[in-house]
CSV table of C-alpha atoms in Angstrom, one decimal:
chain,number,residue,atom,x,y,z
A,414,MET,CA,76.5,67.8,-55.0
A,415,VAL,CA,73.0,66.5,-54.8
A,416,GLU,CA,70.4,69.3,-55.0
A,417,HIS,CA,66.8,69.2,-53.9
A,418,ARG,CA,63.6,70.8,-55.1
A,419,VAL,CA,59.8,70.2,-55.5
A,420,ILE,CA,58.2,69.9,-58.9
A,421,ASP,CA,54.5,70.0,-59.9
A,422,VAL,CA,53.8,66.8,-61.8
A,423,ASN,CA,50.6,65.0,-62.8
A,424,GLY,CA,48.5,67.1,-60.4
A,425,ILE,CA,50.7,66.6,-57.3
A,426,ARG,CA,54.0,67.9,-56.0
A,427,LEU,CA,57.1,65.6,-56.1
A,428,HIS,CA,60.2,66.2,-54.1
A,429,VAL,CA,63.3,65.3,-56.2
A,430,ALA,CA,67.0,65.0,-55.6
A,431,GLU,CA,69.2,65.6,-58.6
A,432,ALA,CA,72.9,65.8,-59.7
A,433,GLY,CA,75.0,65.9,-62.9
A,434,GLU,CA,74.4,67.0,-66.5
A,435,GLY,CA,73.7,65.0,-69.6
A,436,PRO,CA,71.0,62.5,-70.7
A,437,LEU,CA,68.4,62.1,-68.0
A,438,VAL,CA,68.3,59.0,-65.8
A,439,VAL,CA,65.3,58.7,-63.4
A,440,LEU,CA,65.8,56.5,-60.4
A,441,LEU,CA,62.7,55.1,-58.7
A,442,HIS,CA,62.8,53.7,-55.1
A,443,GLY,CA,60.7,51.0,-53.6
A,444,PHE,CA,59.1,50.1,-50.2
A,445,PRO,CA,59.7,51.3,-47.6
A,446,GLU,CA,62.3,53.7,-48.9
A,447,SER,CA,62.8,57.2,-50.4
A,448,TRP,CA,65.1,59.0,-52.9
A,449,HIS,CA,67.9,58.3,-50.3
A,450,SER,CA,68.1,54.6,-51.3
A,451,TRP,CA,70.0,55.8,-54.4
A,452,GLN,CA,72.6,57.8,-52.5
A,453,HIS,CA,75.5,55.6,-53.8
A,454,GLN,CA,74.4,56.0,-57.5
A,455,PHE,CA,74.4,59.8,-57.9
A,456,ALA,CA,78.1,60.4,-58.1
A,457,PRO,CA,79.1,57.4,-60.4
A,458,LEU,CA,76.2,58.1,-62.8
A,459,ALA,CA,76.9,61.9,-62.8
A,460,ALA,CA,80.6,61.2,-63.4
A,461,ALA,CA,79.7,59.0,-66.3
A,462,GLY,CA,78.0,62.0,-67.9
A,463,PHE,CA,74.3,61.6,-66.9
A,464,ARG,CA,71.8,63.9,-65.2
A,465,VAL,CA,70.5,61.8,-62.3
A,466,VAL,CA,67.1,62.5,-60.7
A,467,ALA,CA,65.5,60.5,-57.9
A,468,PRO,CA,62.1,61.5,-56.7
A,469,ASP,CA,60.2,60.6,-53.5
A,470,GLN,CA,57.4,58.8,-55.3
A,471,ARG,CA,53.8,59.7,-54.5
A,472,GLY,CA,52.9,58.7,-50.9
A,473,TYR,CA,56.5,58.9,-49.8
A,474,GLY,CA,58.7,61.4,-48.0
A,475,ARG,CA,58.4,65.1,-48.9
A,476,SER,CA,56.2,64.4,-52.0
A,477,ASP,CA,52.4,64.6,-51.8
A,478,HIS,CA,50.4,61.9,-50.1
A,479,PRO,CA,46.9,61.7,-51.8
A,480,GLN,CA,44.3,60.4,-49.4
A,481,ASP,CA,42.3,58.5,-52.0
A,482,VAL,CA,43.6,54.9,-52.2
A,483,ASN,CA,42.6,54.9,-55.9
A,484,ALA,CA,45.2,57.6,-56.6
A,485,TYR,CA,48.0,55.0,-56.3
A,486,SER,CA,47.3,52.9,-59.4
A,487,ILE,CA,50.0,51.9,-61.8
A,488,LEU,CA,48.6,54.4,-64.3
A,489,HIS,CA,49.1,57.2,-61.8
A,490,LEU,CA,52.6,56.1,-61.0
A,491,VAL,CA,53.6,55.8,-64.7
A,492,GLY,CA,52.0,59.2,-65.2
A,493,ASP,CA,54.2,60.6,-62.5
A,494,VAL,CA,57.3,59.4,-64.3
A,495,VAL,CA,56.3,60.6,-67.7
A,496,GLY,CA,55.2,63.9,-66.3
A,497,LEU,CA,58.4,64.3,-64.3
A,498,ILE,CA,60.5,63.7,-67.4
A,499,HIS,CA,58.6,66.4,-69.3
A,500,ALA,CA,58.7,68.8,-66.3
A,501,LEU,CA,62.5,68.4,-66.3
A,502,GLY,CA,62.5,69.7,-69.9
A,503,GLU,CA,63.2,66.3,-71.5
A,504,GLN,CA,61.2,64.2,-74.0
A,505,GLN,CA,63.0,61.0,-73.2
A,506,ALA,CA,64.9,59.4,-70.4
A,507,TYR,CA,66.5,56.2,-69.1
A,508,VAL,CA,64.4,54.8,-66.2
A,509,VAL,CA,65.8,52.6,-63.4
A,510,GLY,CA,63.7,51.1,-60.5
A,511,HIS,CA,64.2,49.0,-57.4
A,512,ASP,CA,61.5,47.0,-55.6
A,513,TRP,CA,58.2,48.8,-56.3
A,514,GLY,CA,60.1,51.3,-58.4
A,515,ALA,CA,61.0,48.4,-60.8
A,516,PRO,CA,57.3,47.7,-61.8
A,517,VAL,CA,56.8,51.4,-62.3
A,518,ALA,CA,59.9,51.5,-64.5
A,519,TRP,CA,59.0,48.4,-66.4
A,520,HIS,CA,55.4,49.6,-66.9
A,521,THR,CA,56.6,53.1,-68.0
A,522,ALA,CA,58.7,51.3,-70.7
A,523,LEU,CA,55.8,49.0,-71.6
A,524,LEU,CA,53.1,51.8,-71.8
A,525,ARG,CA,55.4,54.6,-73.1
A,526,PRO,CA,58.3,53.1,-75.1
A,527,ASP,CA,58.5,56.4,-77.0
A,528,VAL,CA,59.6,58.1,-73.8
A,529,VAL,CA,61.9,55.4,-72.4
A,530,LEU,CA,65.4,55.1,-73.9
A,531,GLY,CA,66.3,52.1,-71.8
A,532,VAL,CA,65.0,50.5,-68.6
A,533,ALA,CA,66.7,48.7,-65.7
A,534,GLY,CA,65.0,46.8,-62.9
A,535,LEU,CA,66.5,45.7,-59.6
A,536,SER,CA,65.0,42.9,-57.6
A,537,VAL,CA,61.6,42.8,-59.2
A,538,PRO,CA,61.7,41.3,-62.8
A,539,PRO,CA,59.7,42.6,-65.8
A,540,PRO,CA,55.9,42.4,-65.6
A,541,PHE,CA,54.2,39.4,-67.3
A,542,ARG,CA,50.5,39.7,-66.4
A,543,GLY,CA,49.1,36.6,-64.8
A,544,THR,CA,45.8,35.0,-65.5
A,545,GLU,CA,44.2,36.1,-62.2
A,546,PRO,CA,44.4,39.1,-59.9
A,547,PRO,CA,47.6,38.9,-57.7
A,548,LEU,CA,46.0,39.5,-54.3
A,549,ALA,CA,43.4,36.9,-55.0
A,550,ALA,CA,46.1,34.4,-56.2
A,551,MET,CA,48.2,34.9,-53.1
A,552,ASP,CA,45.2,34.8,-50.8
A,553,ARG,CA,44.3,31.4,-52.3
A,554,MET,CA,47.9,30.1,-52.3
A,555,PHE,CA,48.7,31.1,-48.7
A,556,ASP,CA,45.3,31.3,-47.0
A,557,GLY,CA,45.5,35.1,-46.6
A,558,ARG,CA,48.9,35.0,-44.8
A,559,PHE,CA,51.0,36.5,-47.6
A,560,TYR,CA,52.2,40.0,-46.7
A,561,TRP,CA,50.5,41.6,-49.7
A,562,ASN,CA,47.1,40.5,-48.3
A,563,TYR,CA,48.1,41.7,-44.8
A,564,PHE,CA,49.0,45.1,-46.3
A,565,ASN,CA,45.7,45.2,-48.1
A,566,ARG,CA,43.7,45.4,-44.9
A,567,PRO,CA,42.8,49.0,-44.3
A,568,GLY,CA,44.5,50.6,-41.4
A,569,VAL,CA,46.1,47.4,-40.0
A,570,ALA,CA,49.7,47.5,-41.2
A,571,ASP,CA,49.5,51.3,-41.1
A,572,ALA,CA,49.0,51.3,-37.4
A,573,GLU,CA,51.5,48.5,-36.7
A,574,PHE,CA,54.3,50.2,-38.6
A,575,ALA,CA,53.6,53.7,-37.3
A,576,LYS,CA,53.9,52.8,-33.6
A,577,ASP,CA,57.7,53.0,-33.9
A,578,PRO,CA,58.8,53.9,-37.4
A,579,ARG,CA,62.5,53.5,-36.7
A,580,THR,CA,62.2,50.0,-35.3
A,581,THR,CA,59.9,49.1,-38.2
A,582,LEU,CA,62.4,50.2,-40.7
A,583,ARG,CA,65.4,48.7,-38.9
A,584,LYS,CA,63.6,45.3,-38.8
A,585,PHE,CA,62.5,45.5,-42.5
A,586,PHE,CA,65.9,46.4,-43.8
A,587,CYS,CA,67.8,43.8,-41.8
A,588,MET,CA,65.2,41.0,-42.3
A,589,ALA,CA,65.3,41.3,-46.1
A,590,SER,CA,69.0,41.9,-46.5
A,591,GLY,CA,71.7,39.4,-47.5
A,592,ASP,CA,72.9,39.7,-43.9
A,593,ALA,CA,69.7,38.2,-42.4
A,594,PRO,CA,70.1,35.0,-40.3
A,595,GLU,CA,70.4,32.0,-42.5
A,596,ALA,CA,67.3,30.4,-41.0
A,597,ALA,CA,65.3,33.4,-42.3
A,598,ARG,CA,66.5,33.1,-45.9
A,599,GLY,CA,64.3,31.7,-48.7
A,600,LYS,CA,61.1,31.7,-46.6
A,601,GLN,CA,58.0,33.2,-48.0
A,602,PRO,CA,57.0,36.4,-46.2
A,603,LEU,CA,53.9,35.1,-44.3
A,604,ILE,CA,52.0,36.6,-41.4
A,605,GLU,CA,51.3,34.4,-38.4
A,606,PRO,CA,47.5,34.2,-37.8
A,607,GLY,CA,46.4,36.8,-35.2
A,608,ARG,CA,49.8,38.5,-35.1
A,609,GLY,CA,51.4,41.5,-36.8
A,610,TRP,CA,54.2,41.1,-39.2
A,611,LEU,CA,56.8,42.9,-37.0
A,612,GLU,CA,56.1,40.6,-34.1
A,613,THR,CA,58.0,37.7,-35.6
A,614,MET,CA,60.8,39.7,-37.1
A,615,PRO,CA,64.2,39.8,-35.3
A,616,ASP,CA,65.4,43.2,-34.2
A,617,PRO,CA,69.2,43.2,-34.9
A,618,GLU,CA,71.6,44.4,-32.2
A,619,VAL,CA,74.1,45.5,-34.8
A,620,LEU,CA,73.3,47.0,-38.2
A,621,PRO,CA,74.8,45.5,-41.4
A,622,GLU,CA,77.9,47.4,-42.6
A,623,TRP,CA,76.0,48.9,-45.6
A,624,LEU,CA,73.2,50.4,-43.3
A,625,THR,CA,74.1,53.2,-40.9
A,626,GLU,CA,72.3,55.0,-38.1
A,627,ALA,CA,72.4,58.1,-40.3
A,628,ASP,CA,70.6,56.2,-43.0
A,629,LEU,CA,67.9,55.2,-40.5
A,630,ASP,CA,67.6,58.9,-39.5
A,631,VAL,CA,66.8,59.9,-43.0
A,632,LEU,CA,64.4,57.0,-43.6
A,633,THR,CA,62.6,57.6,-40.3
A,634,ASP,CA,62.1,61.2,-41.1
A,635,SER,CA,60.7,60.4,-44.5
A,636,PHE,CA,57.9,58.4,-42.9
A,637,SER,CA,56.9,61.2,-40.5
A,638,GLN,CA,53.5,61.2,-42.3
A,639,GLY,CA,53.0,57.5,-41.7
A,640,PHE,CA,53.0,54.5,-44.0
A,641,THR,CA,49.5,54.7,-45.5
A,642,GLY,CA,50.5,56.3,-48.8
A,643,ALA,CA,53.2,53.6,-49.3
A,644,LEU,CA,50.8,50.8,-48.4
A,645,ASN,CA,48.2,52.1,-50.8
A,646,TRP,CA,50.4,50.9,-53.7
A,647,TYR,CA,49.8,47.4,-52.5
A,648,ARG,CA,46.1,48.0,-52.2
A,649,ASN,CA,46.0,48.7,-56.0
A,650,LEU,CA,47.5,45.3,-57.0
A,651,ASP,CA,44.3,43.8,-58.2
A,652,ARG,CA,43.1,47.1,-59.7
A,653,ASN,CA,46.4,47.3,-61.6
A,654,TRP,CA,45.7,43.8,-63.0
A,655,GLU,CA,42.4,45.1,-64.3
A,656,LEU,CA,43.8,48.3,-65.7
A,657,THR,CA,46.5,46.6,-67.6
A,658,ALA,CA,44.3,44.1,-69.4
A,659,ALA,CA,45.0,45.7,-72.7
A,660,TRP,CA,48.7,44.9,-72.3
A,661,HIS,CA,48.2,41.2,-71.5
A,662,GLN,CA,51.0,39.2,-73.0
A,663,ALA,CA,52.8,42.4,-74.1
A,664,VAL,CA,56.5,42.6,-73.5
A,665,VAL,CA,58.9,45.4,-72.7
A,666,SER,CA,60.5,46.2,-76.1
A,667,VAL,CA,63.1,48.9,-75.2
A,668,PRO,CA,66.7,47.9,-74.2
A,669,ALA,CA,66.6,46.4,-70.7
A,670,LEU,CA,68.7,45.2,-67.8
A,671,TYR,CA,67.7,43.1,-64.8
A,672,VAL,CA,69.8,42.7,-61.6
A,673,TYR,CA,68.9,40.7,-58.5
A,674,GLY,CA,70.5,39.2,-55.3
A,675,ASP,CA,70.7,35.5,-54.7
A,676,ARG,CA,69.4,36.1,-51.1
A,677,ASP,CA,66.6,38.4,-52.1
A,678,LEU,CA,63.1,37.3,-51.0
A,679,VAL,CA,61.3,38.6,-54.2
A,680,PRO,CA,63.0,36.4,-56.8
A,681,ALA,CA,61.9,33.4,-54.6
A,682,PHE,CA,58.2,34.3,-54.9
A,683,PRO,CA,56.0,31.6,-56.5
A,684,GLY,CA,56.7,31.4,-60.2
A,685,THR,CA,59.5,34.1,-60.2
A,686,PRO,CA,62.5,31.8,-60.4
A,687,GLU,CA,61.0,30.3,-63.6
A,688,LEU,CA,60.3,33.7,-65.0
A,689,ILE,CA,63.9,34.9,-64.4
A,690,ALA,CA,65.3,31.8,-66.1
A,691,ALA,CA,63.1,32.5,-69.1
A,692,LEU,CA,63.8,36.2,-69.4
A,693,PRO,CA,66.5,35.9,-72.1
A,694,ASP,CA,63.8,34.2,-74.3
A,695,LEU,CA,60.9,36.5,-73.2
A,696,MET,CA,62.6,39.9,-73.5
A,697,PRO,CA,63.4,41.0,-77.0
A,698,ASP,CA,66.1,43.5,-76.1
A,699,LEU,CA,67.5,42.3,-72.7
A,700,ARG,CA,71.1,43.4,-73.1
A,701,ARG,CA,72.7,40.7,-71.0
A,702,GLU,CA,71.7,37.6,-68.9
A,703,PRO,CA,70.0,38.6,-65.7
A,704,LEU,CA,72.8,39.7,-63.3
A,705,ARG,CA,72.8,37.6,-60.1
A,706,LEU,CA,74.7,39.1,-57.2
A,707,GLU,CA,76.1,36.5,-54.8
A,708,GLY,CA,75.3,37.1,-51.1
A,709,CYS,CA,73.1,40.1,-51.9
A,710,GLY,CA,69.6,40.5,-50.4
A,711,HIS,CA,66.7,42.7,-51.3
A,712,TRP,CA,68.3,46.2,-51.0
A,713,THR,CA,70.3,45.7,-54.2
A,714,GLN,CA,71.8,49.1,-54.9
A,715,GLN,CA,72.5,49.7,-51.2
A,716,GLU,CA,74.0,46.4,-50.3
A,717,ARG,CA,76.1,46.1,-53.5
A,718,PRO,CA,76.7,49.6,-54.8
A,719,ALA,CA,79.9,48.9,-56.7
A,720,GLU,CA,78.5,46.0,-58.7
A,721,VAL,CA,75.2,47.8,-59.4
A,722,ASN,CA,77.0,51.0,-60.4
A,723,ALA,CA,79.3,49.2,-62.8
A,724,ALA,CA,76.3,47.4,-64.4
A,725,LEU,CA,74.3,50.6,-64.7
A,726,VAL,CA,77.1,52.6,-66.1
A,727,ASP,CA,78.0,49.9,-68.6
A,728,PHE,CA,74.3,49.5,-69.7
A,729,LEU,CA,73.6,53.3,-69.9
A,730,THR,CA,76.8,54.3,-71.7
A,731,GLY,CA,76.3,51.4,-74.1
A,732,LEU,CA,72.9,52.8,-75.1
A,733,ARG,CA,74.1,56.4,-75.2
A,734,GLY,CA,76.9,55.4,-77.6
């Protein structure tokens, strides 16, 4: 049984879902998701002897949504994870993240290796800080059309997505999945000039098998307060680059696992394929070659729960000994 409660952490209140007993595993969701994105991982990880906790991260779901955009920096997000681990009565934990949750997990391991026993990232590979701010780099590369830059415009994407949250979420999840039309695969997520992002996204008549109307119900409800808190994470991308200057060229040293889908948009971002290929040489304690899931899109643990669960259980039990 998954139980729910709210915990005071790092000056805010975080809603968490939890199950199981044993060493703590913290599961961090991405955009635009919630704790529910880990629904298929609770039972297998709990059965393997772990205490599993998945929060709605700040700005999402039933957790607090600070109004100040500056309250969503990577240091705040890492602080939430460390604070949550301690609030749960533990000094250390395994941390797993997907999409935006992956950079939070990687940075928690990078900044606080004393707290992280092992780290796994899904979709987004480990952080290797570039030579220029990411929003500026993408603005230059794609003439301001990359979706990060669109999200960075105050109030614009917020209003577009909030008009019909259910349709927004349905389009997002189907567009970025392994079930998306073949013509849409491998394309960079660019915004057409003078148009919103959703305008050019197909609205599927039938949901993929792994996504149900009940899933959409939960997701839609979690965005009842709008999308601004979630979008504020993107509005801190350049600020995060500035705040992490002290860790330039630093690497994640704790035991690590990376999993991605071969139809995921993120691993096709500029420079990312080369980074993934080099990870075994760049990561001092990557426990296996990056796990590439055939036919899988962006929603890794939802599209391919069996493979992801097997990889996580093998990784975590191997570290636990």
